PDB file of C-alpha atoms in Angstrom:
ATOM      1  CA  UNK A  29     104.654 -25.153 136.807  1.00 43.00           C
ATOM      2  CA  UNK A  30     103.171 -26.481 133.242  1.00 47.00           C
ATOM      3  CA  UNK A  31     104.519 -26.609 130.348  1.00 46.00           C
ATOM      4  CA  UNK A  32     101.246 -25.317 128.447  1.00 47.00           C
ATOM      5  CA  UNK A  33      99.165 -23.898 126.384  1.00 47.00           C
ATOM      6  CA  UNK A  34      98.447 -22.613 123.328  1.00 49.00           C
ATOM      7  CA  UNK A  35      95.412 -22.233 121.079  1.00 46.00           C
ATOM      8  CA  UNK A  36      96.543 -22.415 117.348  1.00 47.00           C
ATOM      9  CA  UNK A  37      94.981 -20.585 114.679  1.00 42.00           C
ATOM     10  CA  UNK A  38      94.931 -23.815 112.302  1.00 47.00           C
ATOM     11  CA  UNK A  39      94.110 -23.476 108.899  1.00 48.00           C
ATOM     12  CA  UNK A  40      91.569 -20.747 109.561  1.00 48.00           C
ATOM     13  CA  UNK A  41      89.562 -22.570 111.767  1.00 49.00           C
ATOM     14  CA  UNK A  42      90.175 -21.087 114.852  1.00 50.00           C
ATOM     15  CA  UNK A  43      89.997 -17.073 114.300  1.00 52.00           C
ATOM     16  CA  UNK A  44      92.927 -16.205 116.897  1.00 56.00           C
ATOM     17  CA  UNK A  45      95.674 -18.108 118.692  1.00 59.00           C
ATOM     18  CA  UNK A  46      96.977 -17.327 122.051  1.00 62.00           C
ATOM     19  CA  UNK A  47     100.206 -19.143 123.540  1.00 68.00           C
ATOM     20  CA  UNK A  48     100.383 -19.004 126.927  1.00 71.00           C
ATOM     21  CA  UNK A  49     103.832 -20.232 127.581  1.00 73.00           C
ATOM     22  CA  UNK A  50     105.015 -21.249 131.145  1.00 77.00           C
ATOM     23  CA  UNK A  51     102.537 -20.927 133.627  1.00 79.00           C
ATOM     24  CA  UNK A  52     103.258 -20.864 136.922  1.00 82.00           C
ATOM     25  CA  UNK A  53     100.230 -20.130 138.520  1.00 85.00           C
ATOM     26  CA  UNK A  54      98.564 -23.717 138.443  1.00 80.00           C
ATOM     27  CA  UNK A  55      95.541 -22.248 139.178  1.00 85.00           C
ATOM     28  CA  UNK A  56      94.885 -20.853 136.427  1.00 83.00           C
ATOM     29  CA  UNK A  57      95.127 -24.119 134.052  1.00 78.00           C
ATOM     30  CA  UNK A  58      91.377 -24.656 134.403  1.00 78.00           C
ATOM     31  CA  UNK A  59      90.628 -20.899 132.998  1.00 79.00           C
ATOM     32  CA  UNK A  60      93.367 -21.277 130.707  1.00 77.00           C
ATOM     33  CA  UNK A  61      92.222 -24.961 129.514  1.00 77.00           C
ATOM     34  CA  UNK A  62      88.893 -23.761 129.595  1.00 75.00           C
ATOM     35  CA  UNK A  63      88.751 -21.569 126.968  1.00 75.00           C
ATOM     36  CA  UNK A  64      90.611 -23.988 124.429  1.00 75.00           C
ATOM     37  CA  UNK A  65      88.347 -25.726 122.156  1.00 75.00           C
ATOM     38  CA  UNK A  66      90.522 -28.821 121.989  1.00 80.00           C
ATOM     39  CA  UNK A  67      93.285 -29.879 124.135  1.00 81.00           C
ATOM     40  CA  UNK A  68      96.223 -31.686 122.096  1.00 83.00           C
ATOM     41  CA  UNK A  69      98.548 -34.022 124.338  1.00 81.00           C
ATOM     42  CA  UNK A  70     101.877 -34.325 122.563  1.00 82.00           C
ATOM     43  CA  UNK A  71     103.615 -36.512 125.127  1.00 82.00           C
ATOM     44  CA  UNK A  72     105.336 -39.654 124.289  1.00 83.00           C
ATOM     45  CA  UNK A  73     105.795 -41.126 127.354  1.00 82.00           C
ATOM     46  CA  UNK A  74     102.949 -40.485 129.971  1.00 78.00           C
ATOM     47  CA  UNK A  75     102.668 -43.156 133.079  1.00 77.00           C
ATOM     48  CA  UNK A  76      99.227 -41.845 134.062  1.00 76.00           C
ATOM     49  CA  UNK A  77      97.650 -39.971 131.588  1.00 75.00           C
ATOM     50  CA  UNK A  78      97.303 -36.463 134.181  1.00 75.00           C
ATOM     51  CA  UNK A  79      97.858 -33.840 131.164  1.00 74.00           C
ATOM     52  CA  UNK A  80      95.142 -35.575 129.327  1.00 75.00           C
ATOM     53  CA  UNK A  81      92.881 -35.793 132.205  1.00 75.00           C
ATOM     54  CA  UNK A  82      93.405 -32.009 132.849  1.00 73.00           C
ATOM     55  CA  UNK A  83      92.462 -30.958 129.346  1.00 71.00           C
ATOM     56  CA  UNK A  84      89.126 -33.454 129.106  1.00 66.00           C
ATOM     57  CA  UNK A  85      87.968 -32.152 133.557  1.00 64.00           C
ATOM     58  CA  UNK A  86      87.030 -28.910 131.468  1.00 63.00           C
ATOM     59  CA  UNK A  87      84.843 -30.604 128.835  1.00 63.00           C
ATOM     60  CA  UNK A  88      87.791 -30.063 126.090  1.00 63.00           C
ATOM     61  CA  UNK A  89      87.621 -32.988 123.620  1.00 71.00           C
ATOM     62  CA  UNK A  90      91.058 -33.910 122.497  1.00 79.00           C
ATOM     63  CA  UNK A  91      93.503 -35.805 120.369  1.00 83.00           C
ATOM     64  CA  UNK A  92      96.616 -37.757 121.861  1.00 86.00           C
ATOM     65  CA  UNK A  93      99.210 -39.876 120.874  1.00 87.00           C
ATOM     66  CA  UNK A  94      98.205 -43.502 122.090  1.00 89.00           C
ATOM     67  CA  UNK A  95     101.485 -43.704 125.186  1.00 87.00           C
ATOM     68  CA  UNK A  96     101.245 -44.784 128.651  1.00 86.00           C
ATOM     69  CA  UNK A  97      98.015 -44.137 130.521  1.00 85.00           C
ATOM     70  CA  UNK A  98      96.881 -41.620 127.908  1.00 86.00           C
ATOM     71  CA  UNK A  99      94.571 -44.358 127.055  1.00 87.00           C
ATOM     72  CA  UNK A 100      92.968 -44.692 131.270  1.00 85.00           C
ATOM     73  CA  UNK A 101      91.751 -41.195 130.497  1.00 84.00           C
ATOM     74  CA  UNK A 102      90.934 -40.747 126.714  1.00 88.00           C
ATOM     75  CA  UNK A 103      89.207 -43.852 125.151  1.00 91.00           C
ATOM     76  CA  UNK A 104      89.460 -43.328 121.313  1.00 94.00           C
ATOM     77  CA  UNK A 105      86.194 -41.899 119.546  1.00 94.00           C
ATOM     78  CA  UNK A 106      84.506 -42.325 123.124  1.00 93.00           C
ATOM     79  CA  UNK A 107      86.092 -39.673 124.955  1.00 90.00           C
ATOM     80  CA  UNK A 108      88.727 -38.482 122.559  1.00 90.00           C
ATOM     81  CA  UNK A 109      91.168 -39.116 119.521  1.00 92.00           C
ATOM     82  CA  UNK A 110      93.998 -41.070 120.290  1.00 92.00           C
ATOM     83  CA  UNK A 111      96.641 -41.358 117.656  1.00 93.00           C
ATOM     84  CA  UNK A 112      98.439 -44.860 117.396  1.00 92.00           C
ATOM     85  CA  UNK A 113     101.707 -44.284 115.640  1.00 91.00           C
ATOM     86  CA  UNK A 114     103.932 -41.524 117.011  1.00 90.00           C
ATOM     87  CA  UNK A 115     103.330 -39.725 113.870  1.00 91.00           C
ATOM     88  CA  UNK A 116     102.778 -36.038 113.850  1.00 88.00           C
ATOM     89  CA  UNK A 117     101.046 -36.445 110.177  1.00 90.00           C
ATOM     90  CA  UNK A 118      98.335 -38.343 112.019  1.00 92.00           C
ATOM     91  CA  UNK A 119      98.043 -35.900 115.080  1.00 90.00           C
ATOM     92  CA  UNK A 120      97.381 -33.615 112.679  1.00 87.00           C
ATOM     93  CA  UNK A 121      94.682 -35.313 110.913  1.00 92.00           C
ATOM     94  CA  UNK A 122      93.068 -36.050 114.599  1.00 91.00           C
ATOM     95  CA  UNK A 123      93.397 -32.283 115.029  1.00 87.00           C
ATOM     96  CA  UNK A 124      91.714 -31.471 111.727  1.00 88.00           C
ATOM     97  CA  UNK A 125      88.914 -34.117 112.262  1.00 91.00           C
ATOM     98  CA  UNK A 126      88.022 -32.302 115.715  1.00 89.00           C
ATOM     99  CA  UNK A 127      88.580 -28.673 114.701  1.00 85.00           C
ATOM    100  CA  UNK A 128      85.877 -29.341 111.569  1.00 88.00           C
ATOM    101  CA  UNK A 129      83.463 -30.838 113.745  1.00 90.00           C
ATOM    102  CA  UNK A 130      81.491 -29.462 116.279  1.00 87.00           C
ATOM    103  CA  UNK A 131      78.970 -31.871 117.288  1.00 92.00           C
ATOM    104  CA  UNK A 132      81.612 -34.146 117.478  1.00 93.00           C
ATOM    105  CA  UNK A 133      84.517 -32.034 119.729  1.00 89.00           C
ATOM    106  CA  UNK A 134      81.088 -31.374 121.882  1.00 88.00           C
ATOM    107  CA  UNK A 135      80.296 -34.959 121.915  1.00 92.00           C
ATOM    108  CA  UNK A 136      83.410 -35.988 122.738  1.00 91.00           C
ATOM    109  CA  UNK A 137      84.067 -33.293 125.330  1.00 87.00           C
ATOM    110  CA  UNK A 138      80.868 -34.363 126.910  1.00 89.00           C
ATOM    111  CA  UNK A 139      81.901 -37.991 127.449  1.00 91.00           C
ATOM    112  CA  UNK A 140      85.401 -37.440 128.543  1.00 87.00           C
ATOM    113  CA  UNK A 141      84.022 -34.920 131.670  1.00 86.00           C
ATOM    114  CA  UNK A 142      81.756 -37.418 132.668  1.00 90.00           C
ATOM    115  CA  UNK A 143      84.209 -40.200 132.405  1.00 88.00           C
ATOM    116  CA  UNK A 144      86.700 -38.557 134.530  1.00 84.00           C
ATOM    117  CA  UNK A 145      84.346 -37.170 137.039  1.00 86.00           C
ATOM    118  CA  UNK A 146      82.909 -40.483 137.458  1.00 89.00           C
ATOM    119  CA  UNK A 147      86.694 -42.252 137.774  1.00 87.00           C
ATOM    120  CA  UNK A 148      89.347 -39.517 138.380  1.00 82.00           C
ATOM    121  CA  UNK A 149      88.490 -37.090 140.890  1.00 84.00           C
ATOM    122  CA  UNK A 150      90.550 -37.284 144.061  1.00 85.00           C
ATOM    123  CA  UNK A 151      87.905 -39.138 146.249  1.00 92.00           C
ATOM    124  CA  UNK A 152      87.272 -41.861 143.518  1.00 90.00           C
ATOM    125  CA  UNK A 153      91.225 -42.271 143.625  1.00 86.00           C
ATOM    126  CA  UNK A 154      91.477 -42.203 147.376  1.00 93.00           C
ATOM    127  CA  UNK A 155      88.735 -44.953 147.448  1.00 94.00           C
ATOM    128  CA  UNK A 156      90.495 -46.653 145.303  1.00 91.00           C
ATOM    129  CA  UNK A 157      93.699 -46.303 146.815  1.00 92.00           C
ATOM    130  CA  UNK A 158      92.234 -46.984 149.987  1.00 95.00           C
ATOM    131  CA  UNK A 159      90.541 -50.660 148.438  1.00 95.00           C
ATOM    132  CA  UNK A 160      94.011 -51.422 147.092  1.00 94.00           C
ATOM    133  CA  UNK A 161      95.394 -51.172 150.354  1.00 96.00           C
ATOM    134  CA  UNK A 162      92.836 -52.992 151.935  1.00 96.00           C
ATOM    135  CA  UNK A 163      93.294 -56.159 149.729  1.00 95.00           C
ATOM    136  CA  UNK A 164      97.079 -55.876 150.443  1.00 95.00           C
ATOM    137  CA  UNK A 165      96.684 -56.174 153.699  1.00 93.00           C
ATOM    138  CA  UNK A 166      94.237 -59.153 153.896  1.00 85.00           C
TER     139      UNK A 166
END
């Protein structure tokens, strides 16, 4: 079960918001992430970085605070927004950069799909699982 989502109607930007709540149904996070226009990752301790690379799979550009392995997935105005400070203030400002600015949430979306297709899809992580284990072994 997740823990997201919700689209916010922020400052008039968006025209509608629709929280989601608790879904159960993981298979329905890719329609459900899908239809965002950004994808915000509020954690502030992440070891890999999996919410993050959920939201940017679906092309969603995003802002995140800068924790953990947030930063494998989302590489700051490359791929995404990261935040440095844990500082709402400055999420918000990431949020408000991305929400008035197409090009650049399109951009951004863009570059984080390819960046995770070409580096976090299950066979590149087997592979690479699979070379770890290799040089363990030798």
């Amino acid at each position: 079960m997740s823990r997201f989502c919700c689209s916010v109607n922020h400052r008039n930007l968006l025209k509608s918001h629709r929280s989601f709540g608790l879904i159960a149904d993981e298979r329905l996070m890719p329609l459900i992430l899908g239809s965002a226009d950004i994808f915000v990752g509020t954690a502030t301790e992440e070891a890999f970085g999996q919410n993050a690379a959920r939201g940017v799979r679906v092309r969603d550009s995003g802002g995140a605070f800068d924790r953990g392995g947030v930063s494998d997935i989302v590489v700051d105005g490359e791929t995404g927004l990261l935040v440095k400070n844990l500082d709402a203030g400055e999420l918000e400002a990431a949020i408000d950069r991305l929400l008035a600015d197409s090009s650049l949430r399109d951009l951004l979306g863009k570059n984080a799909r390819k960046r995770v297709e070409s580096r976090f899809t299950l066979g590149k992580q087997a592979e690479a699982w699979a070379d770890c284990l290799k040089r363990l072994s030798a």
